[in-house]
Short mmCIF file of C-alpha atoms in Angstrom, two decimals:
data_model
loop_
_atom_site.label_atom_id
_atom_site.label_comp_id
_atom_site.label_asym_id
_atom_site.label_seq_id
_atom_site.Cartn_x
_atom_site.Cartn_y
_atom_site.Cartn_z
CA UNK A 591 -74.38 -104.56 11.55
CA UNK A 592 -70.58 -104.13 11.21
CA UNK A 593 -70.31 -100.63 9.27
CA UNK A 594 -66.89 -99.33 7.93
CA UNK A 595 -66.33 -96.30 6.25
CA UNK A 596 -62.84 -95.14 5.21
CA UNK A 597 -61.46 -91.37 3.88
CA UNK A 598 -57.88 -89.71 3.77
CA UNK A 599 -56.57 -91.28 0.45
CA UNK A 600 -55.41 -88.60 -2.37
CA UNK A 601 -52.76 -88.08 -4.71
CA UNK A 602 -49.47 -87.44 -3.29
CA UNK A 603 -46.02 -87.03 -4.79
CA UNK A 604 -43.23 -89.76 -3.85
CA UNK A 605 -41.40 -88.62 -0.33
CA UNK A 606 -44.87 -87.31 0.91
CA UNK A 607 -47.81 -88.53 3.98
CA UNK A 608 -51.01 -89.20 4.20
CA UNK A 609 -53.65 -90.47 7.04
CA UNK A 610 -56.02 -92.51 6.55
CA UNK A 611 -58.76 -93.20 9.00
CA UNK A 612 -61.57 -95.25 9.11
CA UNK A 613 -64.75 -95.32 11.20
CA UNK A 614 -66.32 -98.09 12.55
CA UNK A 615 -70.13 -98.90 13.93
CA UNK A 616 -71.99 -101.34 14.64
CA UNK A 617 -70.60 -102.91 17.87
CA UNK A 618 -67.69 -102.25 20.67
CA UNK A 619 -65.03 -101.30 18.59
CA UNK A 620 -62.27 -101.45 21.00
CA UNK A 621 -62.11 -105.75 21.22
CA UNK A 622 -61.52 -106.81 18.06
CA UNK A 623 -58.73 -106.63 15.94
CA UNK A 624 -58.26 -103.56 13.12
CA UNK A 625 -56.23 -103.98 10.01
CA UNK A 626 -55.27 -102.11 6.91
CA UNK A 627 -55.02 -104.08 3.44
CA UNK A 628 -54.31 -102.59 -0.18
CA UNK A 629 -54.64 -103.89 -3.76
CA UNK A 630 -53.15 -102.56 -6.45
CA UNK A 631 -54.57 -102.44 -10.40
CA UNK A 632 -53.83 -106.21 -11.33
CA UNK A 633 -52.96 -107.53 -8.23
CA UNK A 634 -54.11 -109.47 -5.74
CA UNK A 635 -55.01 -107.23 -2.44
CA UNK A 636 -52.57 -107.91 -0.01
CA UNK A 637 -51.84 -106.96 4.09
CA UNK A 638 -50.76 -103.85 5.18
CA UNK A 639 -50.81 -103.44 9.14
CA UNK A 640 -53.00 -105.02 12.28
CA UNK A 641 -53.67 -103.41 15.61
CA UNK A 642 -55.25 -105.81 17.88
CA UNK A 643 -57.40 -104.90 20.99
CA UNK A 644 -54.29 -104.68 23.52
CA UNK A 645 -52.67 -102.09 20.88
CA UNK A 646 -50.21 -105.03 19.94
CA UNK A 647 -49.27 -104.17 15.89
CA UNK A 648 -47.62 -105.62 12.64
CA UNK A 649 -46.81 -104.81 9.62
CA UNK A 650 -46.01 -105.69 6.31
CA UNK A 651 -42.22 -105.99 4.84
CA UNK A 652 -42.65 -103.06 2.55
CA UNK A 653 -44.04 -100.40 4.71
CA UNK A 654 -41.91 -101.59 8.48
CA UNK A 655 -40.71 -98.00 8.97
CA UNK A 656 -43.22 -96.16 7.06
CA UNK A 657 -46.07 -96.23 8.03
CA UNK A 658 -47.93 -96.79 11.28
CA UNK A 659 -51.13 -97.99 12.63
CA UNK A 660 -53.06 -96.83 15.47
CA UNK A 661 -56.60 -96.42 17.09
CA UNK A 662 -58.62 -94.32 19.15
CA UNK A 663 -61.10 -96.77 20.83
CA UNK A 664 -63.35 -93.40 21.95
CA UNK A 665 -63.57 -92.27 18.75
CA UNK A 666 -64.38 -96.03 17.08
CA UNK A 667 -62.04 -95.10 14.42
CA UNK A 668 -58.08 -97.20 13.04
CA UNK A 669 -55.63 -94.79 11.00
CA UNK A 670 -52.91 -95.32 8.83
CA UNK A 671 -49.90 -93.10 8.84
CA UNK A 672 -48.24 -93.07 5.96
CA UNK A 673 -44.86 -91.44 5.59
CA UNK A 674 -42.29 -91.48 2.78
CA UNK A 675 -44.93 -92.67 0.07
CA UNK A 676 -43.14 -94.78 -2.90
CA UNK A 677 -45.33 -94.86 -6.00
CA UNK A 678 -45.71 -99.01 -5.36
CA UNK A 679 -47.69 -98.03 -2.54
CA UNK A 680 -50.38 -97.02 -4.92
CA UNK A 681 -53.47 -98.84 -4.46
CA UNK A 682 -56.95 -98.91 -2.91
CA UNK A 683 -56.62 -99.14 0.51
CA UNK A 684 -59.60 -101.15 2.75
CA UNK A 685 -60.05 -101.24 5.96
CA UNK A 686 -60.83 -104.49 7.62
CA UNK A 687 -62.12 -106.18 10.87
CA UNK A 688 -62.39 -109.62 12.65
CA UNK A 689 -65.83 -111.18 13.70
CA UNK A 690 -64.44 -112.48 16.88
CA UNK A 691 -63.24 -110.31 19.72
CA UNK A 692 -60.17 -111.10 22.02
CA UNK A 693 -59.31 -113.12 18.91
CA UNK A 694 -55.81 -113.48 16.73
CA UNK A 695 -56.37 -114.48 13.77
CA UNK A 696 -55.36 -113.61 9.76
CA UNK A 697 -59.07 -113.79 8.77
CA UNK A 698 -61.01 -110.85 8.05
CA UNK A 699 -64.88 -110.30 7.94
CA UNK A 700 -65.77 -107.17 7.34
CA UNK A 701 -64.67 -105.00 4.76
CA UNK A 702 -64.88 -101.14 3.99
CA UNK A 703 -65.50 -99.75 0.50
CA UNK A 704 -61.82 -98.47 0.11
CA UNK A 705 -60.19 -94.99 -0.05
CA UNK A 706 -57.99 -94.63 -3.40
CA UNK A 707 -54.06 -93.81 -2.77
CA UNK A 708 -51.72 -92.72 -5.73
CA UNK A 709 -48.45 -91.88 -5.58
CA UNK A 710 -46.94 -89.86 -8.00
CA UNK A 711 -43.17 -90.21 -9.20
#
């Protein structure tokens, strides 16, 4: 079973970082696809950043520049730099990953509980 568990989110001020990570379990982590996603109070949650299994990444619009997305295949775990935090970045953030390996694809199957981000003005 496909277990993620995500930590790192806080309350920051505007202009500041965080990390998130999230750990994953439950199969080989390094050949599927790892993304970030967010949704904000009254909105619908929307993408953040992928990392595929050959390191190849994307981003949304609003954070190209700000943050970044890695992983560490030996440690089973995706982060999420976040530099330069605006207080529209506040949201819960999830971490996501695909059911298929080698795979590109927008759809998502697994889901983490969420890490809370707020960024004060």
């Amino acid at each position: 079973q496909v277990q993620l568990v995500e930590s790192g989110g806080g309350l920051v001020q505007a202009g500041g970082s965080l990390r998130l990570s999230c750990a994953a379990s439950g199969r080989t982590f390094s050949s599927y696809a790892m993304g970030w996603f967010r949704q904000a109070p009254g909105k619908e949650r929307e993408f953040v950043a992928a990392i595929r299994w050959n390191y190849h990444t994307n981003y949304a619009d609003s954070v190209k520049g700000r943050f970044t997305i890695s992983r560490d295949n030996a440690k089973n775990t995706v982060y999420l730099q976040m530099n330069s935090l605006k207080p529209e970045d506040t949201a819960v953030y999830y971490c996501a990953t695909v059911r298929t390996p080698w795979v590109v694809t927008t759809t998502y199957d697994y889901w983490g509980q969420g890490t809370q981000v707020t960024v004060s003005s």
